[in-house]
Coordinates of C-alpha atoms and ligand atoms in Angstrom, one line a residue:
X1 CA -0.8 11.7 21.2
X2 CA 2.5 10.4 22.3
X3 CA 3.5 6.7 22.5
X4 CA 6.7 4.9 23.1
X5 CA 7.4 2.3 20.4
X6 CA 10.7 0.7 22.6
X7 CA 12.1 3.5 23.9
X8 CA 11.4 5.8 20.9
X9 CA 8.4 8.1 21.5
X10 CA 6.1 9.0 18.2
X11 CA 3.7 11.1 17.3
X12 CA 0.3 8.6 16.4
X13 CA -3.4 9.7 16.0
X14 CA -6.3 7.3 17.0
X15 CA -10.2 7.0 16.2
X16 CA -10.7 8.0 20.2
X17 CA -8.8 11.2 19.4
X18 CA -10.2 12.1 16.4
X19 CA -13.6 10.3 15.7
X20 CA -15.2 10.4 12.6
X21 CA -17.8 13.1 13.9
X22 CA -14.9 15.5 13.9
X23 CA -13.9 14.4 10.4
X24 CA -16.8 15.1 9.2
X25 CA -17.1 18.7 10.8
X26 CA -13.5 18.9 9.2
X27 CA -14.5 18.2 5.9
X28 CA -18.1 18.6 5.4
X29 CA -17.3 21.9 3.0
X30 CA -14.6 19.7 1.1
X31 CA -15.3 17.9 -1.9
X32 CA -13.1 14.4 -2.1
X33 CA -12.1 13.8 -5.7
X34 CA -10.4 10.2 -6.0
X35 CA -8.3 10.1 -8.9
X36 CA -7.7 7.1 -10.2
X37 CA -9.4 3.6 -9.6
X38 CA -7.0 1.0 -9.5
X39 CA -6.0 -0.5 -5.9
X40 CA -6.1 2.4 -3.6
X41 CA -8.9 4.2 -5.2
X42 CA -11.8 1.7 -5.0
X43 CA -10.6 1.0 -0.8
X44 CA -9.9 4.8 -0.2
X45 CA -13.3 5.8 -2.6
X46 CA -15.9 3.9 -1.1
X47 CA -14.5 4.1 2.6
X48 CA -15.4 7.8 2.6
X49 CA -18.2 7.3 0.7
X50 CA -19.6 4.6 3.5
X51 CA -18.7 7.2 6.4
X52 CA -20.3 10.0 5.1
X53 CA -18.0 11.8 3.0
X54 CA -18.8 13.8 -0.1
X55 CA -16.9 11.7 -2.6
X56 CA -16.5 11.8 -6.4
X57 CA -14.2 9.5 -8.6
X58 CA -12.0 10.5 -11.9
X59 CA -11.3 8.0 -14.0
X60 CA -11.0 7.8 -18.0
X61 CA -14.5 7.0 -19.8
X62 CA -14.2 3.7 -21.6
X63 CA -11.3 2.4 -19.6
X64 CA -12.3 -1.3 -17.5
X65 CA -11.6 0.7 -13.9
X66 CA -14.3 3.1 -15.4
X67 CA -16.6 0.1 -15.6
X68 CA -15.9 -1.1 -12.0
X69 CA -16.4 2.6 -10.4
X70 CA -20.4 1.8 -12.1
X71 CA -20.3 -1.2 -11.0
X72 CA -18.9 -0.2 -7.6
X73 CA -22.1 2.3 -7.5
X74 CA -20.6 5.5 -8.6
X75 CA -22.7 7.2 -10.8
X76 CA -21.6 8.6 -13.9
X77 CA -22.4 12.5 -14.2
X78 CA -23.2 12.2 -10.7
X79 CA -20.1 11.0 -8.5
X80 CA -18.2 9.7 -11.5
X81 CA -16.1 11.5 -14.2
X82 CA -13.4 12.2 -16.4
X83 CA -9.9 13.0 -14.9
X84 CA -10.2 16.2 -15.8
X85 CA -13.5 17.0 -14.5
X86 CA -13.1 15.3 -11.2
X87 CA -9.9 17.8 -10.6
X88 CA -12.2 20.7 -11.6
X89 CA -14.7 20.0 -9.3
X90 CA -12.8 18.3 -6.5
X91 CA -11.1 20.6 -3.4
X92 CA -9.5 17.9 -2.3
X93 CA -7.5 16.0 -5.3
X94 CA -6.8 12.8 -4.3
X95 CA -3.9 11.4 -6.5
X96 CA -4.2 7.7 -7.0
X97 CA -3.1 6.8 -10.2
X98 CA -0.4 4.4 -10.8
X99 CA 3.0 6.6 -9.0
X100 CA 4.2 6.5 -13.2
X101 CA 0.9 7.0 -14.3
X102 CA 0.7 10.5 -12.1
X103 CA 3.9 12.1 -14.2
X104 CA 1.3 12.2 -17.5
X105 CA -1.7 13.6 -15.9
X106 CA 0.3 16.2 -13.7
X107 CA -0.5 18.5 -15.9
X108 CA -4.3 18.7 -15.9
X109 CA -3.7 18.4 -11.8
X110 CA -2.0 21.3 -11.8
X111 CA -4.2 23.3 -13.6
X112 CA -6.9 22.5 -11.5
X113 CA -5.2 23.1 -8.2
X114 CA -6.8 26.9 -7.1
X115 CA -5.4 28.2 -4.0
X116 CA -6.6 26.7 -1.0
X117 CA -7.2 23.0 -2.4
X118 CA -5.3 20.9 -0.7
X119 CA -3.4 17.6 -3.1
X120 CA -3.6 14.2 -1.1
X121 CA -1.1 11.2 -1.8
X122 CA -0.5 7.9 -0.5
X123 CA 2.9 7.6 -1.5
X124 CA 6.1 10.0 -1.1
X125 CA 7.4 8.9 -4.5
X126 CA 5.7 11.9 -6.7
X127 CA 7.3 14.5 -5.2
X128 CA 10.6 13.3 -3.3
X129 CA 11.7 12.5 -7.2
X130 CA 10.3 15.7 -8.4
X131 CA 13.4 15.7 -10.7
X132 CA 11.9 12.9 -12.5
X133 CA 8.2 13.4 -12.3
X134 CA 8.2 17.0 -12.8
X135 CA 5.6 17.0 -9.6
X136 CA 6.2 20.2 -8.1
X137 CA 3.1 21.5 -6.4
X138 CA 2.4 25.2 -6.2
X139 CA 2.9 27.4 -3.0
X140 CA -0.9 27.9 -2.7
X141 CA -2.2 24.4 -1.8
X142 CA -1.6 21.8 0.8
X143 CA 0.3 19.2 0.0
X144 CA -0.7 16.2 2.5
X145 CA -0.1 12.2 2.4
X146 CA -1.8 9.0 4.2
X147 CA -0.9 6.0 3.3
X148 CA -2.5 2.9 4.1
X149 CA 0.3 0.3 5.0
X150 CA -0.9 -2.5 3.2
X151 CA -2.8 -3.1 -0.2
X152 CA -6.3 -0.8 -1.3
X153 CA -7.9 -4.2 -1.2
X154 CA -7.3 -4.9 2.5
X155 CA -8.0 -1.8 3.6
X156 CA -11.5 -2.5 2.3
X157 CA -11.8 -5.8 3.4
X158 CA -11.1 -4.5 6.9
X159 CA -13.3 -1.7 6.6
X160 CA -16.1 -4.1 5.9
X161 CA -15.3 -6.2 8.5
X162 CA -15.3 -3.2 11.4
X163 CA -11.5 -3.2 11.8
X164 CA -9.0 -0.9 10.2
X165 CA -5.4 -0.9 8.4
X166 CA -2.8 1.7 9.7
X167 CA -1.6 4.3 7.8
X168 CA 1.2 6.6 8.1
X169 CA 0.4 10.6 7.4
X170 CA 2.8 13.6 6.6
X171 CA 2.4 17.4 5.5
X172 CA 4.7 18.5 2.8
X173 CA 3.6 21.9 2.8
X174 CA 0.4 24.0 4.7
X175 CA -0.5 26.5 2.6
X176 CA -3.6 26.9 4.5
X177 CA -2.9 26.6 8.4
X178 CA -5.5 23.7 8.1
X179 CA -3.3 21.0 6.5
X180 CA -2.7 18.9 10.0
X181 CA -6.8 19.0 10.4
X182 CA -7.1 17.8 6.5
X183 CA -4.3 15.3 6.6
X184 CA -5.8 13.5 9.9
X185 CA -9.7 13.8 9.3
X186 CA -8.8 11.9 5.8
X187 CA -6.7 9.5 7.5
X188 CA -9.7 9.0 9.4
X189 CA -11.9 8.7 6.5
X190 CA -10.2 6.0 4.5
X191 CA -10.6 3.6 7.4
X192 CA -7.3 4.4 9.0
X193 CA -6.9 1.7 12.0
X194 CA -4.7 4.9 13.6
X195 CA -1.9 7.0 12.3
X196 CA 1.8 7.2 12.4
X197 CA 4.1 10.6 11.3
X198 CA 6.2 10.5 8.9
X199 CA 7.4 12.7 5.9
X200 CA 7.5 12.1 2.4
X201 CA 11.0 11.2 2.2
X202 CA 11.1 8.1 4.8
X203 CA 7.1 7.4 3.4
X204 CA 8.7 6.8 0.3
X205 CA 12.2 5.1 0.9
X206 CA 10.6 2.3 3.8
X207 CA 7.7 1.7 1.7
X208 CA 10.1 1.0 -1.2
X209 CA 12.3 -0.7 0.9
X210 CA 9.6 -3.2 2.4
X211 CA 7.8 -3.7 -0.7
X212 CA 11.3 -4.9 -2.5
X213 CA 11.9 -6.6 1.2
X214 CA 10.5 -8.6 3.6
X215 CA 7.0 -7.9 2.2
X216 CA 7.2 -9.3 -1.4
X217 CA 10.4 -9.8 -2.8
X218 CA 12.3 -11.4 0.1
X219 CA 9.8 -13.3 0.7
X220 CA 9.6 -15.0 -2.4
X221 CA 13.0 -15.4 -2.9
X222 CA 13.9 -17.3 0.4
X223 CA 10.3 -19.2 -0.2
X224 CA 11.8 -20.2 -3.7
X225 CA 15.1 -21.1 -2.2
X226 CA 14.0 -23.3 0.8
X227 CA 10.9 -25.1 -2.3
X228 CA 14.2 -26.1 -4.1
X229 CA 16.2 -27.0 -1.7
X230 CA 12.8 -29.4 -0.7
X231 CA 12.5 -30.8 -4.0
X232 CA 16.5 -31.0 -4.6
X233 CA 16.5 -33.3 -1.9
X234 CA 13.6 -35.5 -2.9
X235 CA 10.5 -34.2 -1.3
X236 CA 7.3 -34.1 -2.8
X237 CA 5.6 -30.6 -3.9
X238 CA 3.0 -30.9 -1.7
X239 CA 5.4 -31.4 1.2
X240 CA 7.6 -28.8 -0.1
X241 CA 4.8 -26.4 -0.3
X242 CA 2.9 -27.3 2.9
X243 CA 6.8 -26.9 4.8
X244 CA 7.7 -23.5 2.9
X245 CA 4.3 -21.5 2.8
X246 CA 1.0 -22.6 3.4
X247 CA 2.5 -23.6 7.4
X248 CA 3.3 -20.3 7.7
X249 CA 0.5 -18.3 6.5
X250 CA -2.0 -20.8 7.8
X251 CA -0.8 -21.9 11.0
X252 CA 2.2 -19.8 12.1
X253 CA 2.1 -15.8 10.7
X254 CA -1.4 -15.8 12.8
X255 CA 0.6 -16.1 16.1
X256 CA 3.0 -13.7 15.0
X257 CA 0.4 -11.2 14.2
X258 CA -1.6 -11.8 17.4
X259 CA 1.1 -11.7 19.9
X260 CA 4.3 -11.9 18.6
X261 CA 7.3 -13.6 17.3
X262 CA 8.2 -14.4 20.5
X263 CA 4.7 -16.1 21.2
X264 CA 4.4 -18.2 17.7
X265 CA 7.8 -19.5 18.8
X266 CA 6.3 -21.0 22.7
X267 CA 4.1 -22.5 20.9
X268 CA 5.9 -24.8 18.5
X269 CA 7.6 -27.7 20.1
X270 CA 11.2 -27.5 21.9
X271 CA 13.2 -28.8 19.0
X272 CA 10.9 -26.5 16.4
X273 CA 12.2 -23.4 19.0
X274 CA 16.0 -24.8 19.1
X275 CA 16.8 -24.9 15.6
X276 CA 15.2 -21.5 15.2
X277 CA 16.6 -19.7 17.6
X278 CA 20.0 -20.8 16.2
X279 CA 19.3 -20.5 12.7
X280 CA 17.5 -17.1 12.6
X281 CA 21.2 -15.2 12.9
X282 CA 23.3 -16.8 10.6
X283 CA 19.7 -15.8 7.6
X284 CA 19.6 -12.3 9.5
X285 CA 23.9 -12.2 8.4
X286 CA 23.4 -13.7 4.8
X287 CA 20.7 -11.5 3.9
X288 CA 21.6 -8.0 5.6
X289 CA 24.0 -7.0 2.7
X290 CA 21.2 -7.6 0.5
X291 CA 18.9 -5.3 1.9
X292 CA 21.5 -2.7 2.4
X293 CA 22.1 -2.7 -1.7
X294 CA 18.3 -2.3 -1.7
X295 CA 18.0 0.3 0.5
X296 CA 21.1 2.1 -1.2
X297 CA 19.2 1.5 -4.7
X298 CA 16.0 3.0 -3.1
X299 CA 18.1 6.2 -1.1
X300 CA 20.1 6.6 -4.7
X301 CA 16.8 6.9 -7.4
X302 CA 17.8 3.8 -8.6
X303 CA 14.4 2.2 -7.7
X304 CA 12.3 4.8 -8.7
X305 CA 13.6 5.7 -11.9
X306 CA 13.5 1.9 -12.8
X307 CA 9.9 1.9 -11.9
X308 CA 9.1 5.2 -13.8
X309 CA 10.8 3.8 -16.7
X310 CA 9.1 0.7 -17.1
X311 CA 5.8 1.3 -15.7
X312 CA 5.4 4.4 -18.2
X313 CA 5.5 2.5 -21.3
X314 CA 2.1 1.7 -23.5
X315 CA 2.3 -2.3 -22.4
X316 CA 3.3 -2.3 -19.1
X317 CA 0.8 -4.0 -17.8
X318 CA 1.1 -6.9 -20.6
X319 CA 4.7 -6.6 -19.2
X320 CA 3.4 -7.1 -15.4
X321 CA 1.6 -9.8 -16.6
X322 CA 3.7 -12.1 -18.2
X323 CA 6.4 -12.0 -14.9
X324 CA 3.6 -12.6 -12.8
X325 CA 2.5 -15.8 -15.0
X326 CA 5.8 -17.3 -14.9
X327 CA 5.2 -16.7 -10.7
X328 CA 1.6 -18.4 -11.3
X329 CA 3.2 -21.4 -13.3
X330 CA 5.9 -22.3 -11.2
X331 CA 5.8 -25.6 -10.0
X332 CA 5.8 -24.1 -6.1
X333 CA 2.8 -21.7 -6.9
X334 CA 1.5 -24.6 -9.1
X335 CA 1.5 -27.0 -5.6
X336 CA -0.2 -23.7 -4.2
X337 CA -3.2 -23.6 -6.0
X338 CA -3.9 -27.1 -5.0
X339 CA -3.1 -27.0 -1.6
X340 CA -5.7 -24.3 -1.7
X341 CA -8.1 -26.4 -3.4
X342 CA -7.8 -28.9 0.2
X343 CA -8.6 -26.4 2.8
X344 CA -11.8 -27.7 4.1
X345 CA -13.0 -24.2 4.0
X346 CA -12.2 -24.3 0.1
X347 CA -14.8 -27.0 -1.0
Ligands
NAI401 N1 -1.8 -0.7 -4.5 C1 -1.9 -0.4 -3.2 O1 -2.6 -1.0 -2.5 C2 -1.1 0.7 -2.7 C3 -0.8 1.8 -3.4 N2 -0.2 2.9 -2.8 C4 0.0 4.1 -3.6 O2 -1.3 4.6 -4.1 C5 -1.2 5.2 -5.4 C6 -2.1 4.5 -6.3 O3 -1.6 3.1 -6.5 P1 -2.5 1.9 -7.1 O4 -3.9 2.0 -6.6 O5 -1.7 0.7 -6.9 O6 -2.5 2.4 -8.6 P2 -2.8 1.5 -9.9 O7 -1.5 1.0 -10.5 O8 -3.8 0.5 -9.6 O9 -3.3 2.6 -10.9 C7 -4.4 3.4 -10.5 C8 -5.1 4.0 -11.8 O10 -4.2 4.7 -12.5 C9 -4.6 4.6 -13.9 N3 -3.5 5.1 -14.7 C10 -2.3 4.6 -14.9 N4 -1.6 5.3 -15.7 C11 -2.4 6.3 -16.2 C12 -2.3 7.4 -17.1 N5 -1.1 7.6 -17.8 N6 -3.3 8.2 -17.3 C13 -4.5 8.0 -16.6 N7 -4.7 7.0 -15.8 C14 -3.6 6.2 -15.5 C15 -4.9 3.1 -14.0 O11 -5.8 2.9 -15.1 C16 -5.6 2.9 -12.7 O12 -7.0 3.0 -12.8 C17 0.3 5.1 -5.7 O13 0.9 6.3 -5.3 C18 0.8 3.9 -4.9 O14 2.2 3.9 -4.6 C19 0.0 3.0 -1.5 C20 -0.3 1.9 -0.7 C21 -0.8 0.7 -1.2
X2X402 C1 0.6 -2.5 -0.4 C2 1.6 -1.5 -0.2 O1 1.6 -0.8 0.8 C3 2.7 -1.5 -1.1 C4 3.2 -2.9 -1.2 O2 3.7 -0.6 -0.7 C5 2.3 -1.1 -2.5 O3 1.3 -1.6 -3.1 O4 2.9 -0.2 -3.1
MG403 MG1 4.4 0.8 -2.1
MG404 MG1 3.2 0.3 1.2

């Protein structure tokens, strides 16, 4: 249906529209092949799986993802394989591996993509850079995206707990005249909360965007400046902490998400709203150029090649690791983990 976000009218889908009964009847000749089992595999795998979806995983034998697919309850032989089998048998592909990770096994995908399968993403990144993944899919498929807006984990979390994560969809290419039908009943099928439309382009450049943004990095970086400024000024960690993050995500992001910025605001005191409404501008000013250099750095290839680059090399994870250690050990994320430790609900 239609619906005015503002004044701006989209194109969404919702579970009224298209219930899971039709999305079954959509795909009830199809067999799902998740490829991959890292983040978005395990949410996307077993959310079909628990609404009635014939499901099978690829992942490589001997591999720790390969142990958590058994341990997960696929069966090996049965609705677990190797890469290449899964793409053999699959009608749907479903390509989850790493966005770097998806340049090395193009191959075998390709091979295994008979006209009429259709090739499922949940990111616009493998072919928008076709120049530097070599993804180019053939003329004979559908070429179809959903991606959830938020991290594989979630989406199963929320799935479990009856609600769902939106996810945006797009059509690259409908070799088949049934791509729309594929693209939504899926959507419907990983747990979708509802659907936005979109295309692989703008999929890929916001999500870069926002992931590099507001979502991780932003919000890191003006979390680490305000801890510093704290401690500069001789304030405790746990005072830093509590006034930087855990306020926020305990006490304050709750009323944003439930009604509003507009409604976590009433409901802080006078002088809380004051200061806030006159110092959200002059942040808004100092940051902006920042964002437009990411978003030019997304819109240029910059960020994708970067990530290609280093995510494509033999220790990247090690790499991953060590970055996100120094994170861990910083005296901020340090406070953290005992501030954690106090929540009632904790101990
Ligand atoms: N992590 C998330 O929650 C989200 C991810 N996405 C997208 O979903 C897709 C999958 O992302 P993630 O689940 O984060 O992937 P991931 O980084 O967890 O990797 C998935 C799997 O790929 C395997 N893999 C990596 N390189 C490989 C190679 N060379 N050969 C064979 N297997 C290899 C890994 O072992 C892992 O099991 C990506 O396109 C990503 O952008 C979209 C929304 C959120
Ligand atoms: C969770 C999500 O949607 C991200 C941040 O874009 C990602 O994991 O790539
Ligand atoms: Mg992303
Ligand atoms: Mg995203």
């Amino acid at each position: 249906m239609k619906l005015k976000f503002g004044s701006v009218e989209e194109n969404v889908v919702t579970r009224e529209e298209f219930p899971l009964e039709k999305a079954r009847e959509v795909l009830k000749n199809e067999v799902i092949a998740v490829l991959g089992y890292g983040v978005q595999g395990p949410g996307q795998a077993l959310n079909l799986k628990d609404n009635g979806f014939n499901v099978i995983v690829g992942q490589r034998k001997g591999s720790k993802t390969w142990d958590k697919a058994v341990s997960d309850g696929w069966v090996p032989g049965e609705t677990l394989f190797e890469l290449e089998e899964a793409c053999e048998r699959g009608t749907i592909l479903q390509f989850l591996l790493s966005d770097a990770g998806q340049i090395a096994l193009w191959p075998t995908v390709k091979k295994h993509l008979t006209p009429g399968k259709a090739l499922y993403f949940s990111h616009g990144f493998g072919v928008t850079y076709k120049e530097k993944t070599g993804i180019v899919p053939p003329a004979d498929v559908d070429v179809i995206l959903v991606a959830p807006k938020g991290s594989g984990t979630s989406l199963r979390r929320m799935f479990v707990e009856g609600r769902g994560l939106n996810s945006s969809y797009a059509i690259y290419q409908d070799a088949t005249g049934k791509a729309k039908d594929r693209v939504v009943a899926l959507g419907i099928g990983v747990g979708s909360g509802y659907l936005f439309e979109t295309d692989f382009y703008r999929e890929v450049t916001s999500d870069l965007t926002g992931e590099r943004g507001t979502l991780m990095g932003a919000i890191q970086g003006i979390f680490a400046a305000q801890y510093e400024v704290l401690r500069a000024n001789g304030h405790t960690p746990s005072e830093a902490f509590n006034e930087t993050v855990e306020e926020l995500t305990q006490s304050l992001m709750p009323l944003v998400a439930e009604n509003g910025m507009d409604w976590m605001y009433a409901n802080c005191s006078t002088t809380a709203q004051r200061g806030a409404l006159d110092w959200w501008k002059p942040f808004r000013d100092a940051t902006k150029p920042v964002f437009e250099a990411l978003y030019d750095s997304v819109k240029t290839g910059k960020e994708a090649q970067k990530s290609i680059d280093s995510n494509s090399k033999s220790d990247y994870r090690e790499k991953l690791e060590e970055e996100l250690k120094e994170l861990r050990e910083s005296e901020m994320w340090q406070a953290g983990a005992v501030v954690r430790q106090l929540r009632p609900e904790n101990n």
